[in-house]
Amino acid sequence: MLTGLHLRDFALADRVELDLQPGFTVITGETGAGKSVLIQALTFALGSLADAEMIRPGADATEVEAMFDLANSEAYGPVARQLSDADIPFEGELIVRRTLTRPRDGSQRLGGRLRINDRAATVGVLRELAPLLADIHGQQEHLSLLRPQQQLDLLDRFAGVEHQRDAVSAMVRRLRMLDRQLIDLSQSERERIRRVALLRHEASEIDAAGLQSGEEASLLGQHRRLVNAQRLALEAADAIASLQEDSLGHALGAIRRIAELDDTASPICDAIEGAAEQSAEALRSLRIYADEVEIDPQRLSEVEARIALLGDMKRRWGDTIEEVIAYGERARSEADRLEQESA
């Protein structure tokens, strides 16, 4: 039975809370008292088409809530089956809450929400339930006896086959659930295959790159030398020219002559001799360095391409080359595990 009908900003009504008791209830009043508003609100709660005129002038939205107690009703079984199919909880009490909102984006499309027992539902589900919840008799309204579903229910009760019908309904629900599970399993298998293929591809791509720990720092150093090769060669040549002037050799000859006349100058002579030896060694190293400095545009392009490849891999799989290498190992292990699970 209908136990309550609550309205907010519906038609001309600001707020109405109608709570009904068991038994026969009559609502009377003169024309314009609002009786038809209650009927209109109930039909809206049972799935009738929405209309902007249902929203009270000056309000942005309307809400209608209808409560039904079906615990001891013949409709309990059919309602329970339909709600079970729609994955809506039901324990005898049914609360339908439907809202309608004015458009705010300049369009003419009304907004709306529907909840049955606090679970989001579609108007289609509500319209299937409506014949089991109420019969509204009026102009151009159809009696429930004209509805095929109601006729089937009456025939089942007359034939005394409600239990068989319920058993078949349960098997149908079970079959539908198994169908959904089969679809989920098929989707899971396809997803697993896609996942394995992706992991294999990623691991193969990382392997093909031949990454080495510490490689990036070495490449950056090479890049700096290649970019500045011409400047490095010029600076090295200038340094070699300066060392080749042999000013230390001239100073060493002079200090040796001084030391022959004054023993106190011997330490100075030793120091200059050491500096001259270090200068000669530095000159040899500098010449080797200058010979190794080369202007090589092709090698520069290769290094820049390699640095770009490492950067792309870090963007996809880790902050460092070491993390990228570790990801490749994890990808291979996960792909192996997924394939073993399906075997």
Coordinates of C-alpha atoms in Angstrom, one line a residue:
M1 CA 0.0 0.0 0.0
L2 CA 1.0 3.6 -0.4
T3 CA 2.1 4.9 3.0
G4 CA 3.4 8.3 2.2
L5 CA 3.6 11.0 -0.5
H6 CA 6.0 14.0 0.0
L7 CA 6.2 16.9 -2.4
R8 CA 8.6 19.8 -2.6
D9 CA 8.0 22.7 -5.0
F10 CA 5.6 20.6 -7.2
A11 CA 3.2 22.5 -9.4
L12 CA 1.6 25.1 -7.1
A13 CA 2.5 23.3 -3.9
D14 CA 5.5 24.6 -1.8
R15 CA 5.7 21.5 0.5
V16 CA 3.3 18.7 1.1
E17 CA 3.7 15.7 3.4
L18 CA 0.9 13.2 3.1
D19 CA 1.3 10.2 5.5
L20 CA -1.4 7.5 5.0
Q21 CA -2.6 4.8 7.4
P22 CA -4.0 1.3 6.6
G23 CA -7.5 1.4 5.4
F24 CA -9.6 3.5 3.1
T25 CA -8.6 7.1 2.7
V26 CA -10.7 9.8 1.0
I27 CA -9.3 13.2 0.1
T28 CA -12.0 15.8 -0.5
G29 CA -12.1 19.4 -1.3
E30 CA -13.5 22.0 -3.5
T31 CA -12.3 22.6 -7.0
G32 CA -8.7 24.0 -7.0
A33 CA -7.9 22.7 -3.5
G34 CA -5.0 20.6 -4.9
K35 CA -6.5 17.1 -5.2
S36 CA -5.3 16.7 -8.8
V37 CA -1.8 17.9 -7.8
L38 CA -1.5 14.9 -5.5
I39 CA -2.6 12.5 -8.3
Q40 CA -0.2 14.2 -10.7
A41 CA 2.6 13.9 -8.2
L42 CA 1.9 10.2 -7.7
T43 CA 1.9 9.5 -11.4
F44 CA 5.2 11.4 -11.7
A45 CA 6.6 9.2 -8.9
L46 CA 5.4 6.1 -10.9
G47 CA 7.2 7.1 -14.1
S48 CA 5.0 9.5 -16.1
L49 CA 6.6 11.9 -18.5
A50 CA 8.3 15.0 -17.0
D51 CA 6.9 18.4 -17.7
A52 CA 8.5 21.8 -16.8
E53 CA 5.1 22.9 -15.4
M54 CA 5.6 20.4 -12.6
I55 CA 8.2 22.7 -11.1
R56 CA 6.7 25.4 -8.9
P57 CA 7.1 28.9 -10.4
G58 CA 10.2 30.5 -8.9
A59 CA 11.8 27.2 -7.9
D60 CA 14.7 25.6 -9.7
A61 CA 13.7 22.0 -9.0
T62 CA 11.0 19.7 -7.7
E63 CA 11.1 16.5 -5.8
V64 CA 8.5 13.8 -5.2
E65 CA 8.9 10.9 -2.8
A66 CA 6.5 8.0 -2.6
M67 CA 6.7 5.3 0.0
F68 CA 5.1 1.9 -0.3
D69 CA 4.8 -1.0 2.2
L70 CA 4.6 -4.3 0.3
A71 CA 5.6 -6.7 3.1
N72 CA 2.1 -8.3 3.2
S73 CA 1.1 -7.6 -0.4
E74 CA 0.5 -10.0 -3.2
A75 CA 2.8 -7.7 -5.2
Y76 CA 5.8 -8.5 -3.0
G77 CA 7.0 -11.4 -5.1
P78 CA 6.8 -9.7 -8.5
V79 CA 8.3 -6.5 -7.2
A80 CA 11.1 -8.4 -5.5
R81 CA 11.9 -10.2 -8.7
Q82 CA 12.0 -7.0 -10.8
L83 CA 14.1 -5.2 -8.3
S84 CA 16.5 -8.2 -8.0
D85 CA 16.9 -8.1 -11.8
A86 CA 17.7 -4.3 -11.5
D87 CA 20.1 -5.0 -8.6
I88 CA 18.1 -2.8 -6.2
P89 CA 17.8 -3.9 -2.6
F90 CA 14.3 -4.7 -1.3
E91 CA 12.9 -5.9 2.0
G92 CA 9.3 -5.1 1.8
E93 CA 9.5 -1.3 1.9
L94 CA 9.8 0.7 -1.4
I95 CA 10.9 4.3 -1.5
V96 CA 10.8 6.1 -4.9
R97 CA 12.4 9.5 -5.0
R98 CA 12.3 11.4 -8.3
T99 CA 13.6 15.0 -8.9
L100 CA 13.2 17.3 -11.9
T101 CA 15.5 20.3 -12.5
R102 CA 15.1 23.3 -14.7
P103 CA 17.8 23.7 -17.5
R104 CA 20.6 26.1 -16.6
D105 CA 22.6 26.1 -19.8
G106 CA 20.0 27.8 -22.0
S107 CA 18.7 24.5 -23.4
Q108 CA 15.1 23.2 -23.1
R109 CA 16.2 19.9 -21.7
L110 CA 15.1 19.2 -18.2
G111 CA 17.4 17.5 -15.8
G112 CA 16.2 14.7 -13.5
R113 CA 17.3 12.0 -11.1
L114 CA 15.6 8.8 -9.9
R115 CA 16.4 6.7 -6.9
I116 CA 14.6 3.5 -5.8
N117 CA 15.5 2.5 -2.3
D118 CA 18.4 4.9 -2.4
R119 CA 19.8 3.2 -5.5
A120 CA 20.0 5.0 -8.9
A121 CA 17.5 3.6 -11.3
T122 CA 16.0 4.3 -14.8
V123 CA 12.5 5.4 -15.5
G124 CA 12.1 2.2 -17.5
V125 CA 12.5 0.1 -14.4
L126 CA 10.1 2.4 -12.6
R127 CA 7.4 2.1 -15.3
E128 CA 7.7 -1.7 -15.1
L129 CA 7.1 -1.5 -11.3
A130 CA 4.2 1.0 -11.5
P131 CA 1.4 -1.4 -12.3
L132 CA 2.3 -3.5 -9.3
L133 CA 2.3 -0.4 -7.0
A134 CA -0.9 1.5 -7.9
D135 CA -3.9 1.6 -10.1
I136 CA -4.9 5.1 -11.1
H137 CA -8.5 5.3 -12.5
G138 CA -9.4 8.3 -14.5
Q139 CA -10.1 9.7 -17.9
Q140 CA -8.1 8.0 -20.6
E141 CA -6.4 5.7 -18.0
H142 CA -6.0 2.0 -18.6
L143 CA -7.0 -0.5 -15.9
S144 CA -4.3 -2.9 -14.7
L145 CA -6.4 -5.8 -16.2
L146 CA -5.5 -4.6 -19.7
R147 CA -1.8 -4.9 -19.0
P148 CA -0.3 -8.2 -20.3
Q149 CA 1.9 -8.6 -17.3
Q150 CA -1.0 -8.3 -14.9
Q151 CA -3.0 -10.8 -17.0
L152 CA -0.1 -13.3 -16.7
D153 CA 0.1 -12.8 -13.0
L154 CA -3.7 -13.5 -12.6
L155 CA -3.4 -16.6 -14.8
D156 CA -0.5 -17.9 -12.7
R157 CA -2.4 -17.4 -9.5
F158 CA -5.6 -19.0 -11.0
A159 CA -3.6 -22.0 -12.2
G160 CA -1.7 -22.3 -8.9
V161 CA 1.7 -22.3 -10.5
E162 CA 3.2 -19.4 -8.6
H163 CA 5.9 -21.7 -7.2
Q164 CA 6.9 -23.0 -10.6
R165 CA 6.9 -19.4 -12.0
D166 CA 9.1 -18.3 -9.2
A167 CA 11.5 -21.3 -9.8
V168 CA 11.7 -20.5 -13.5
S169 CA 12.2 -16.8 -12.7
A170 CA 15.0 -17.8 -10.4
M171 CA 16.6 -19.9 -13.1
V172 CA 16.3 -17.1 -15.6
R173 CA 18.0 -14.7 -13.1
R174 CA 20.7 -17.3 -12.5
L175 CA 21.2 -17.7 -16.3
R176 CA 21.5 -14.0 -16.8
M177 CA 24.0 -13.8 -14.0
L178 CA 26.0 -16.6 -15.5
D179 CA 25.8 -14.8 -18.9
R180 CA 27.2 -11.7 -17.3
Q181 CA 30.0 -13.7 -15.6
L182 CA 30.9 -15.4 -18.9
I183 CA 31.1 -12.0 -20.5
D184 CA 33.2 -10.7 -17.7
L185 CA 35.5 -13.8 -18.0
S186 CA 35.8 -13.3 -21.8
Q187 CA 36.6 -9.6 -21.3
S188 CA 39.1 -10.6 -18.6
E189 CA 40.8 -13.1 -20.9
R190 CA 41.0 -10.5 -23.7
E191 CA 42.4 -8.0 -21.3
R192 CA 45.0 -10.5 -20.0
I193 CA 46.1 -11.2 -23.6
R194 CA 46.4 -7.5 -24.3
R195 CA 48.3 -7.0 -21.1
V196 CA 50.8 -9.8 -21.9
A197 CA 51.3 -8.4 -25.4
L198 CA 51.9 -4.9 -24.0
L199 CA 54.4 -6.1 -21.4
R200 CA 56.3 -8.3 -23.9
H201 CA 56.5 -5.4 -26.3
E202 CA 57.7 -3.0 -23.6
A203 CA 60.3 -5.5 -22.3
S204 CA 61.5 -6.1 -25.9
E205 CA 61.8 -2.4 -26.6
I206 CA 63.9 -1.8 -23.5
D207 CA 66.1 -4.8 -24.2
A208 CA 66.6 -3.6 -27.8
A209 CA 67.9 -0.3 -26.5
G210 CA 70.8 -2.0 -24.7
L211 CA 70.7 0.3 -21.8
Q212 CA 73.6 0.5 -19.4
S213 CA 73.7 1.9 -15.9
G214 CA 75.5 5.2 -15.8
E215 CA 75.3 5.5 -19.6
E216 CA 73.4 8.8 -19.5
A217 CA 76.1 10.7 -17.6
S218 CA 78.7 9.4 -20.0
L219 CA 76.7 10.5 -23.0
L220 CA 76.1 14.0 -21.5
G221 CA 79.9 14.4 -21.0
Q222 CA 80.5 13.3 -24.6
H223 CA 77.9 15.7 -25.8
R224 CA 79.5 18.6 -24.0
R225 CA 82.9 17.8 -25.5
L226 CA 81.5 17.4 -29.0
V227 CA 79.5 20.5 -28.9
N228 CA 82.5 22.5 -27.7
A229 CA 85.2 20.6 -29.7
Q230 CA 86.4 23.6 -31.7
R231 CA 86.7 25.8 -28.7
L232 CA 88.5 23.0 -26.8
A233 CA 91.0 22.5 -29.6
L234 CA 91.8 26.3 -29.7
E235 CA 92.2 26.6 -25.9
A236 CA 94.5 23.5 -25.9
A237 CA 96.6 24.9 -28.7
D238 CA 97.0 28.2 -26.8
A239 CA 98.0 26.4 -23.6
I240 CA 100.6 24.2 -25.5
A241 CA 102.0 27.4 -27.1
S242 CA 102.4 29.0 -23.7
L243 CA 104.1 26.0 -22.1
Q244 CA 106.4 25.6 -25.1
E245 CA 107.9 29.1 -24.5
D246 CA 110.1 27.4 -21.8
S247 CA 110.2 30.3 -19.4
L248 CA 110.8 27.9 -16.6
G249 CA 113.8 26.5 -18.3
H250 CA 115.3 30.0 -18.6
A251 CA 114.6 30.6 -14.9
L252 CA 116.1 27.2 -13.9
G253 CA 119.4 28.1 -15.7
A254 CA 119.6 31.4 -13.9
I255 CA 118.9 30.0 -10.5
R256 CA 121.4 27.2 -10.9
R257 CA 124.1 29.8 -11.6
I258 CA 123.0 31.7 -8.4
A259 CA 123.1 28.4 -6.4
E260 CA 126.7 27.9 -7.5
L261 CA 127.6 31.2 -5.8
D262 CA 125.1 31.0 -2.9
D263 CA 124.2 27.8 -1.2
T264 CA 121.1 29.4 0.3
A265 CA 119.5 29.5 -3.2
S266 CA 119.7 25.7 -3.6
P267 CA 116.1 25.1 -2.2
I268 CA 114.8 27.6 -4.8
C269 CA 116.7 25.7 -7.5
D270 CA 115.1 22.4 -6.4
A271 CA 111.6 23.9 -6.4
I272 CA 112.0 25.3 -10.0
E273 CA 113.4 21.9 -11.1
G274 CA 110.3 20.2 -9.8
A275 CA 108.0 22.8 -11.4
A276 CA 109.9 22.3 -14.7
E277 CA 109.4 18.6 -14.6
Q278 CA 105.7 19.0 -13.8
S279 CA 105.4 21.5 -16.6
A280 CA 107.0 19.1 -19.1
E281 CA 104.6 16.3 -18.0
A282 CA 101.6 18.6 -18.3
L283 CA 102.8 19.6 -21.8
R284 CA 102.9 15.9 -22.8
S285 CA 99.4 15.3 -21.4
L286 CA 98.1 18.4 -23.0
R287 CA 99.4 17.3 -26.4
I288 CA 97.7 13.9 -26.0
Y289 CA 94.4 15.7 -25.1
A290 CA 94.6 18.0 -28.1
D291 CA 95.2 15.1 -30.4
E292 CA 92.0 13.4 -29.0
V293 CA 89.8 16.4 -29.4
E294 CA 88.1 16.1 -32.7
I295 CA 85.2 17.9 -34.5
D296 CA 82.9 15.1 -35.5
P297 CA 79.4 16.2 -36.5
Q298 CA 78.3 12.6 -37.2
R299 CA 79.3 11.4 -33.8
L300 CA 77.5 14.4 -32.3
S301 CA 74.3 13.4 -34.1
E302 CA 74.6 9.9 -32.8
V303 CA 75.1 11.0 -29.2
E304 CA 72.1 13.4 -29.5
A305 CA 69.9 10.7 -30.9
R306 CA 70.9 8.4 -28.1
I307 CA 70.2 11.0 -25.4
A308 CA 66.8 11.6 -27.0
L309 CA 66.0 7.9 -26.9
L310 CA 67.0 7.7 -23.2
G311 CA 64.8 10.7 -22.5
D312 CA 61.8 9.1 -24.2
M313 CA 62.3 5.9 -22.2
K314 CA 62.5 7.8 -18.9
R315 CA 59.3 9.6 -19.7
R316 CA 57.5 6.3 -20.3
W317 CA 59.0 4.0 -17.7
G318 CA 61.1 5.8 -15.0
D319 CA 62.9 8.8 -13.7
T320 CA 66.4 7.2 -14.3
I321 CA 67.9 4.7 -16.7
E322 CA 68.2 2.3 -13.7
E323 CA 64.5 2.5 -13.1
V324 CA 63.8 1.9 -16.8
I325 CA 66.0 -1.2 -16.7
A326 CA 64.2 -2.4 -13.6
Y327 CA 60.8 -1.8 -15.2
G328 CA 61.8 -4.0 -18.2
E329 CA 62.6 -6.8 -15.8
R330 CA 59.3 -6.4 -13.9
A331 CA 57.4 -6.4 -17.2
R332 CA 59.0 -9.6 -18.3
S333 CA 58.3 -11.3 -15.0
E334 CA 54.6 -10.1 -14.9
A335 CA 54.1 -11.4 -18.5
D336 CA 55.6 -14.8 -17.5
R337 CA 53.3 -14.9 -14.5
L338 CA 50.1 -14.1 -16.5
E339 CA 50.9 -16.7 -19.1
Q340 CA 51.5 -19.3 -16.4
E341 CA 48.2 -18.5 -14.7
S342 CA 46.3 -19.1 -17.9
A343 CA 48.1 -22.3 -18.7

